[in-house]
C-alpha cells in the first residue's frame, strides 16, 4: 500500500497534461523513488492514472462516457504552449498549408520534456535546453521546412511561397543561429540553410 499523503499529492496534479516521473522525483524529493513508483502503480490499478510513454503518465478523468486521458493534441499543446517547444515535421507542414500528407507520428522539440523521454502517445519528442522565444520558434519552423523541402510529399509550392513571404522579414541572424542549435543541424547544413534564408530575404527586399 502506497503512502496516503503521497497518493493525495498525486491526485492534486491537473488533468489533461503529461506527468513526468523524472519531475516527480525532483519535486517530491522527500519521497524515495520506490515510494513514488508504488503510489503511481496504485493509482493506475485504481484507474486514476495511465501510462502514456516511458516515464510519462497522466491523470484519468472518469466520466459518464468512460475514462478520459490525454489526446495527442493535448500533448502537443502542453509541450509547445508559452514558447516551451517547437512543432516540426508533417503536423507543422499541415498547419502552414504546405502539405496535405498525414504522418503517423507528430514531432516536437521542447524544453519541458526530460532528456529520458522520447515518445508520448504518438508524439516523438526531443529535449531542448535552449530558452525559446516566439522569434526563435518562427526561425526554427522555417528552417525545418527549408531543410526538408525536397522530400516533403504533396508539397504545395504556392502555399510555401506565401508562408515564406509572411515570415521572412521577421527572421534575424541571431535567431537563425539559435534555431540551428534547436534543430541540431550540422555545420554544413547550417551554412547551406542560412545562405538560403539570407537569399530569400534579399529577393523579398
PDB file of C-alpha atoms in Angstrom:
ATOM      1  CA  UNK A   1       0.000   0.000   0.000  1.00  0.00           C
ATOM      2  CA  UNK A   2       1.382   3.401  -1.001  1.00  0.00           C
ATOM      3  CA  UNK A   3       1.702   6.315   1.403  1.00  0.00           C
ATOM      4  CA  UNK A   4      -1.686   8.076   1.512  1.00  0.00           C
ATOM      5  CA  UNK A   5      -0.158  11.562   1.687  1.00  0.00           C
ATOM      6  CA  UNK A   6       1.851  10.873  -1.441  1.00  0.00           C
ATOM      7  CA  UNK A   7      -1.186   9.461  -3.247  1.00  0.00           C
ATOM      8  CA  UNK A   8      -3.179  12.552  -2.272  1.00  0.00           C
ATOM      9  CA  UNK A   9      -0.409  14.788  -3.671  1.00  0.00           C
ATOM     10  CA  UNK A  10      -0.504  12.933  -6.981  1.00  0.00           C
ATOM     11  CA  UNK A  11      -4.280  13.309  -7.095  1.00  0.00           C
ATOM     12  CA  UNK A  12      -3.825  17.086  -6.839  1.00  0.00           C
ATOM     13  CA  UNK A  13      -1.989  17.130 -10.191  1.00  0.00           C
ATOM     14  CA  UNK A  14      -4.063  18.573 -13.051  1.00  0.00           C
ATOM     15  CA  UNK A  15      -5.827  16.583 -15.745  1.00  0.00           C
ATOM     16  CA  UNK A  16      -5.023  16.934 -19.461  1.00  0.00           C
ATOM     17  CA  UNK A  17      -1.266  17.267 -19.085  1.00  0.00           C
ATOM     18  CA  UNK A  18       1.654  14.811 -19.040  1.00  0.00           C
ATOM     19  CA  UNK A  19       3.188  13.893 -15.689  1.00  0.00           C
ATOM     20  CA  UNK A  20       6.899  13.104 -15.949  1.00  0.00           C
ATOM     21  CA  UNK A  21       8.334  10.627 -13.474  1.00  0.00           C
ATOM     22  CA  UNK A  22      11.668  12.493 -13.578  1.00  0.00           C
ATOM     23  CA  UNK A  23       9.917  15.693 -12.479  1.00  0.00           C
ATOM     24  CA  UNK A  24       8.067  13.892  -9.676  1.00  0.00           C
ATOM     25  CA  UNK A  25      11.367  12.604  -8.312  1.00  0.00           C
ATOM     26  CA  UNK A  26      12.777  16.143  -8.158  1.00  0.00           C
ATOM     27  CA  UNK A  27       9.667  17.898  -6.807  1.00  0.00           C
ATOM     28  CA  UNK A  28       8.890  15.151  -4.259  1.00  0.00           C
ATOM     29  CA  UNK A  29      12.466  14.897  -3.037  1.00  0.00           C
ATOM     30  CA  UNK A  30      11.302  13.845   0.432  1.00  0.00           C
ATOM     31  CA  UNK A  31       9.958  10.618  -1.103  1.00  0.00           C
ATOM     32  CA  UNK A  32      12.062   7.729  -2.360  1.00  0.00           C
ATOM     33  CA  UNK A  33      11.875   6.519  -5.951  1.00  0.00           C
ATOM     34  CA  UNK A  34      10.252   3.255  -4.814  1.00  0.00           C
ATOM     35  CA  UNK A  35       7.576   5.181  -2.882  1.00  0.00           C
ATOM     36  CA  UNK A  36       6.721   7.251  -5.959  1.00  0.00           C
ATOM     37  CA  UNK A  37       6.596   4.143  -8.178  1.00  0.00           C
ATOM     38  CA  UNK A  38       4.345   2.415  -5.647  1.00  0.00           C
ATOM     39  CA  UNK A  39       1.941   5.377  -5.472  1.00  0.00           C
ATOM     40  CA  UNK A  40       1.771   5.673  -9.272  1.00  0.00           C
ATOM     41  CA  UNK A  41       1.102   1.909  -9.609  1.00  0.00           C
ATOM     42  CA  UNK A  42      -1.679   2.102  -7.038  1.00  0.00           C
ATOM     43  CA  UNK A  43      -3.369   4.951  -8.901  1.00  0.00           C
ATOM     44  CA  UNK A  44      -3.014   3.074 -12.190  1.00  0.00           C
ATOM     45  CA  UNK A  45      -4.579  -0.034 -10.649  1.00  0.00           C
ATOM     46  CA  UNK A  46      -7.486   2.096  -9.415  1.00  0.00           C
ATOM     47  CA  UNK A  47      -7.984   3.696 -12.843  1.00  0.00           C
ATOM     48  CA  UNK A  48      -6.856   7.144 -11.624  1.00  0.00           C
ATOM     49  CA  UNK A  49      -3.703   7.344 -13.770  1.00  0.00           C
ATOM     50  CA  UNK A  50      -2.461   5.826 -17.006  1.00  0.00           C
ATOM     51  CA  UNK A  51       0.941   5.382 -18.645  1.00  0.00           C
ATOM     52  CA  UNK A  52       1.314   7.300 -21.923  1.00  0.00           C
ATOM     53  CA  UNK A  53       5.048   6.828 -22.508  1.00  0.00           C
ATOM     54  CA  UNK A  54       8.203   5.608 -20.862  1.00  0.00           C
ATOM     55  CA  UNK A  55       8.369   7.560 -17.611  1.00  0.00           C
ATOM     56  CA  UNK A  56       5.260   9.573 -18.569  1.00  0.00           C
ATOM     57  CA  UNK A  57       1.776   9.351 -17.038  1.00  0.00           C
ATOM     58  CA  UNK A  58      -1.425  11.352 -16.874  1.00  0.00           C
ATOM     59  CA  UNK A  59      -4.399  11.677 -14.579  1.00  0.00           C
ATOM     60  CA  UNK A  60      -7.511   9.891 -15.801  1.00  0.00           C
ATOM     61  CA  UNK A  61     -10.856  11.638 -15.519  1.00  0.00           C
ATOM     62  CA  UNK A  62     -13.715   9.188 -15.146  1.00  0.00           C
ATOM     63  CA  UNK A  63     -16.793  10.498 -16.969  1.00  0.00           C
ATOM     64  CA  UNK A  64     -20.162   9.001 -17.801  1.00  0.00           C
ATOM     65  CA  UNK A  65     -18.728   8.228 -21.233  1.00  0.00           C
ATOM     66  CA  UNK A  66     -15.820   6.318 -19.710  1.00  0.00           C
ATOM     67  CA  UNK A  67     -12.249   7.149 -18.626  1.00  0.00           C
ATOM     68  CA  UNK A  68     -10.746  10.231 -20.273  1.00  0.00           C
ATOM     69  CA  UNK A  69      -6.968  10.523 -20.538  1.00  0.00           C
ATOM     70  CA  UNK A  70      -4.809  12.612 -22.843  1.00  0.00           C
ATOM     71  CA  UNK A  71      -5.088  13.068 -26.583  1.00  0.00           C
ATOM     72  CA  UNK A  72      -2.202  13.718 -28.962  1.00  0.00           C
ATOM     73  CA  UNK A  73      -3.439  17.308 -29.333  1.00  0.00           C
ATOM     74  CA  UNK A  74      -3.316  17.766 -25.538  1.00  0.00           C
ATOM     75  CA  UNK A  75       0.298  16.580 -25.507  1.00  0.00           C
ATOM     76  CA  UNK A  76       1.347  18.895 -28.346  1.00  0.00           C
ATOM     77  CA  UNK A  77      -0.427  21.863 -26.744  1.00  0.00           C
ATOM     78  CA  UNK A  78       1.313  21.241 -23.414  1.00  0.00           C
ATOM     79  CA  UNK A  79       4.767  20.832 -24.957  1.00  0.00           C
ATOM     80  CA  UNK A  80       4.547  23.904 -27.196  1.00  0.00           C
ATOM     81  CA  UNK A  81       2.457  26.437 -25.243  1.00  0.00           C
ATOM     82  CA  UNK A  82       4.076  29.556 -23.753  1.00  0.00           C
ATOM     83  CA  UNK A  83       7.109  29.189 -26.076  1.00  0.00           C
ATOM     84  CA  UNK A  84       8.079  25.862 -24.485  1.00  0.00           C
ATOM     85  CA  UNK A  85       8.516  23.930 -27.703  1.00  0.00           C
ATOM     86  CA  UNK A  86       8.648  23.796 -31.489  1.00  0.00           C
ATOM     87  CA  UNK A  87       6.363  21.696 -33.649  1.00  0.00           C
ATOM     88  CA  UNK A  88       8.205  20.259 -36.650  1.00  0.00           C
ATOM     89  CA  UNK A  89       7.538  17.695 -39.382  1.00  0.00           C
ATOM     90  CA  UNK A  90       4.293  16.997 -41.179  1.00  0.00           C
ATOM     91  CA  UNK A  91       1.977  18.361 -38.473  1.00  0.00           C
ATOM     92  CA  UNK A  92       3.716  21.727 -38.964  1.00  0.00           C
ATOM     93  CA  UNK A  93       3.505  21.435 -42.751  1.00  0.00           C
ATOM     94  CA  UNK A  94      -0.228  20.685 -42.458  1.00  0.00           C
ATOM     95  CA  UNK A  95      -0.785  23.743 -40.252  1.00  0.00           C
ATOM     96  CA  UNK A  96       1.057  26.001 -42.701  1.00  0.00           C
ATOM     97  CA  UNK A  97      -0.883  24.553 -45.655  1.00  0.00           C
ATOM     98  CA  UNK A  98       2.361  23.377 -47.265  1.00  0.00           C
ATOM     99  CA  UNK A  99       1.369  19.710 -47.419  1.00  0.00           C
ATOM    100  CA  UNK A 100      -1.778  17.611 -47.006  1.00  0.00           C
ATOM    101  CA  UNK A 101       0.232  14.458 -46.338  1.00  0.00           C
ATOM    102  CA  UNK A 102      -0.603  12.954 -42.933  1.00  0.00           C
ATOM    103  CA  UNK A 103       2.158  11.379 -40.851  1.00  0.00           C
ATOM    104  CA  UNK A 104       1.559   8.655 -38.264  1.00  0.00           C
ATOM    105  CA  UNK A 105       3.760  10.496 -35.761  1.00  0.00           C
ATOM    106  CA  UNK A 106       3.978  14.097 -34.624  1.00  0.00           C
ATOM    107  CA  UNK A 107       7.395  15.644 -33.892  1.00  0.00           C
ATOM    108  CA  UNK A 108       8.071  18.192 -31.147  1.00  0.00           C
ATOM    109  CA  UNK A 109      11.245  19.699 -29.692  1.00  0.00           C
ATOM    110  CA  UNK A 110      10.521  21.000 -26.185  1.00  0.00           C
ATOM    111  CA  UNK A 111      12.307  22.474 -23.183  1.00  0.00           C
ATOM    112  CA  UNK A 112       9.774  20.984 -20.754  1.00  0.00           C
ATOM    113  CA  UNK A 113      10.326  17.318 -21.602  1.00  0.00           C
ATOM    114  CA  UNK A 114      13.040  15.389 -19.693  1.00  0.00           C
ATOM    115  CA  UNK A 115      16.005  14.064 -21.679  1.00  0.00           C
ATOM    116  CA  UNK A 116      14.955  10.478 -20.893  1.00  0.00           C
ATOM    117  CA  UNK A 117      11.568  10.827 -22.643  1.00  0.00           C
ATOM    118  CA  UNK A 118      11.404  10.179 -26.395  1.00  0.00           C
ATOM    119  CA  UNK A 119       7.738   9.320 -27.074  1.00  0.00           C
ATOM    120  CA  UNK A 120       4.410  10.373 -25.597  1.00  0.00           C
ATOM    121  CA  UNK A 121       1.492   8.598 -27.267  1.00  0.00           C
ATOM    122  CA  UNK A 122       2.248   9.119 -30.996  1.00  0.00           C
ATOM    123  CA  UNK A 123       4.320  12.230 -30.382  1.00  0.00           C
ATOM    124  CA  UNK A 124       8.079  11.934 -30.925  1.00  0.00           C
ATOM    125  CA  UNK A 125       9.739  14.348 -28.513  1.00  0.00           C
ATOM    126  CA  UNK A 126      13.251  15.657 -28.048  1.00  0.00           C
ATOM    127  CA  UNK A 127      14.585  17.677 -25.138  1.00  0.00           C
ATOM    128  CA  UNK A 128      15.855  21.183 -25.833  1.00  0.00           C
ATOM    129  CA  UNK A 129      17.816  23.117 -23.194  1.00  0.00           C
ATOM    130  CA  UNK A 130      17.565  26.400 -25.091  1.00  0.00           C
ATOM    131  CA  UNK A 131      15.294  29.191 -23.882  1.00  0.00           C
ATOM    132  CA  UNK A 132      12.854  29.645 -26.738  1.00  0.00           C
ATOM    133  CA  UNK A 133      11.210  32.853 -27.876  1.00  0.00           C
ATOM    134  CA  UNK A 134       8.498  33.453 -30.420  1.00  0.00           C
ATOM    135  CA  UNK A 135      11.065  34.642 -32.976  1.00  0.00           C
ATOM    136  CA  UNK A 136      13.364  31.633 -32.406  1.00  0.00           C
ATOM    137  CA  UNK A 137      10.388  29.300 -32.820  1.00  0.00           C
ATOM    138  CA  UNK A 138       9.436  31.074 -36.058  1.00  0.00           C
ATOM    139  CA  UNK A 139      13.008  30.701 -37.345  1.00  0.00           C
ATOM    140  CA  UNK A 140      13.071  27.021 -36.308  1.00  0.00           C
ATOM    141  CA  UNK A 141       9.846  26.312 -38.185  1.00  0.00           C
ATOM    142  CA  UNK A 142      11.164  27.997 -41.329  1.00  0.00           C
ATOM    143  CA  UNK A 143      14.448  26.092 -41.129  1.00  0.00           C
ATOM    144  CA  UNK A 144      12.681  22.770 -40.628  1.00  0.00           C
ATOM    145  CA  UNK A 145      10.556  23.339 -43.716  1.00  0.00           C
ATOM    146  CA  UNK A 146      13.569  24.524 -45.725  1.00  0.00           C
ATOM    147  CA  UNK A 147      15.770  21.562 -44.770  1.00  0.00           C
ATOM    148  CA  UNK A 148      13.122  19.010 -45.780  1.00  0.00           C
ATOM    149  CA  UNK A 149      11.578  20.878 -48.698  1.00  0.00           C
ATOM    150  CA  UNK A 150      12.905  18.459 -51.311  1.00  0.00           C
ATOM    151  CA  UNK A 151      11.377  15.436 -49.576  1.00  0.00           C
ATOM    152  CA  UNK A 152       8.006  16.804 -48.375  1.00  0.00           C
ATOM    153  CA  UNK A 153       5.227  14.804 -50.000  1.00  0.00           C
ATOM    154  CA  UNK A 154       2.218  16.581 -51.579  1.00  0.00           C
ATOM    155  CA  UNK A 155       4.249  19.788 -51.444  1.00  0.00           C
ATOM    156  CA  UNK A 156       2.217  22.925 -52.199  1.00  0.00           C
ATOM    157  CA  UNK A 157       4.704  25.353 -53.714  1.00  0.00           C
ATOM    158  CA  UNK A 158       2.265  28.279 -53.829  1.00  0.00           C
ATOM    159  CA  UNK A 159       1.445  27.855 -50.130  1.00  0.00           C
ATOM    160  CA  UNK A 160       5.181  27.614 -49.375  1.00  0.00           C
ATOM    161  CA  UNK A 161       5.892  30.884 -51.191  1.00  0.00           C
ATOM    162  CA  UNK A 162       3.046  32.609 -49.342  1.00  0.00           C
ATOM    163  CA  UNK A 163       4.294  31.254 -45.998  1.00  0.00           C
ATOM    164  CA  UNK A 164       7.876  32.383 -46.656  1.00  0.00           C
ATOM    165  CA  UNK A 165       6.695  35.855 -47.661  1.00  0.00           C
ATOM    166  CA  UNK A 166       4.719  36.148 -44.398  1.00  0.00           C
ATOM    167  CA  UNK A 167       7.692  35.358 -42.117  1.00  0.00           C
ATOM    168  CA  UNK A 168      10.936  36.055 -43.969  1.00  0.00           C
ATOM    169  CA  UNK A 169      11.309  39.707 -42.928  1.00  0.00           C
ATOM    170  CA  UNK A 170      10.941  38.761 -39.239  1.00  0.00           C
ATOM    171  CA  UNK A 171      13.945  36.416 -39.264  1.00  0.00           C
ATOM    172  CA  UNK A 172      17.195  37.839 -37.869  1.00  0.00           C
ATOM    173  CA  UNK A 173      20.622  36.166 -37.945  1.00  0.00           C
ATOM    174  CA  UNK A 174      20.994  35.613 -34.154  1.00  0.00           C
ATOM    175  CA  UNK A 175      17.631  33.805 -34.045  1.00  0.00           C
ATOM    176  CA  UNK A 176      18.625  31.828 -37.124  1.00  0.00           C
ATOM    177  CA  UNK A 177      21.824  30.714 -35.375  1.00  0.00           C
ATOM    178  CA  UNK A 178      19.875  29.640 -32.287  1.00  0.00           C
ATOM    179  CA  UNK A 179      17.280  27.846 -34.422  1.00  0.00           C
ATOM    180  CA  UNK A 180      20.118  25.810 -35.973  1.00  0.00           C
ATOM    181  CA  UNK A 181      21.036  24.711 -32.427  1.00  0.00           C
ATOM    182  CA  UNK A 182      17.398  23.860 -31.667  1.00  0.00           C
ATOM    183  CA  UNK A 183      17.272  21.588 -34.729  1.00  0.00           C
ATOM    184  CA  UNK A 184      20.792  20.192 -34.039  1.00  0.00           C
ATOM    185  CA  UNK A 185      21.956  20.966 -37.571  1.00  0.00           C
ATOM    186  CA  UNK A 186      25.497  20.116 -38.576  1.00  0.00           C
ATOM    187  CA  UNK A 187      27.888  22.827 -39.785  1.00  0.00           C
ATOM    188  CA  UNK A 188      27.384  22.157 -43.483  1.00  0.00           C
ATOM    189  CA  UNK A 189      23.587  22.195 -43.265  1.00  0.00           C
ATOM    190  CA  UNK A 190      23.665  25.346 -41.098  1.00  0.00           C
ATOM    191  CA  UNK A 191      25.629  27.292 -43.693  1.00  0.00           C
ATOM    192  CA  UNK A 192      23.511  25.972 -46.558  1.00  0.00           C
ATOM    193  CA  UNK A 193      20.221  26.953 -44.906  1.00  0.00           C
ATOM    194  CA  UNK A 194      21.478  30.298 -43.626  1.00  0.00           C
ATOM    195  CA  UNK A 195      22.571  31.196 -47.163  1.00  0.00           C
ATOM    196  CA  UNK A 196      19.129  30.135 -48.427  1.00  0.00           C
ATOM    197  CA  UNK A 197      17.291  32.305 -45.867  1.00  0.00           C
ATOM    198  CA  UNK A 198      19.546  35.305 -46.490  1.00  0.00           C
ATOM    199  CA  UNK A 199      18.964  34.875 -50.223  1.00  0.00           C
ATOM    200  CA  UNK A 200      15.197  34.733 -49.698  1.00  0.00           C
ATOM    201  CA  UNK A 201      15.360  37.941 -47.635  1.00  0.00           C
ATOM    202  CA  UNK A 202      17.376  39.680 -50.359  1.00  0.00           C
ATOM    203  CA  UNK A 203      14.921  38.655 -53.092  1.00  0.00           C
ATOM    204  CA  UNK A 204      11.962  39.736 -50.921  1.00  0.00           C
ATOM    205  CA  UNK A 205      13.505  43.162 -50.388  1.00  0.00           C
TER     206      UNK A 205
END
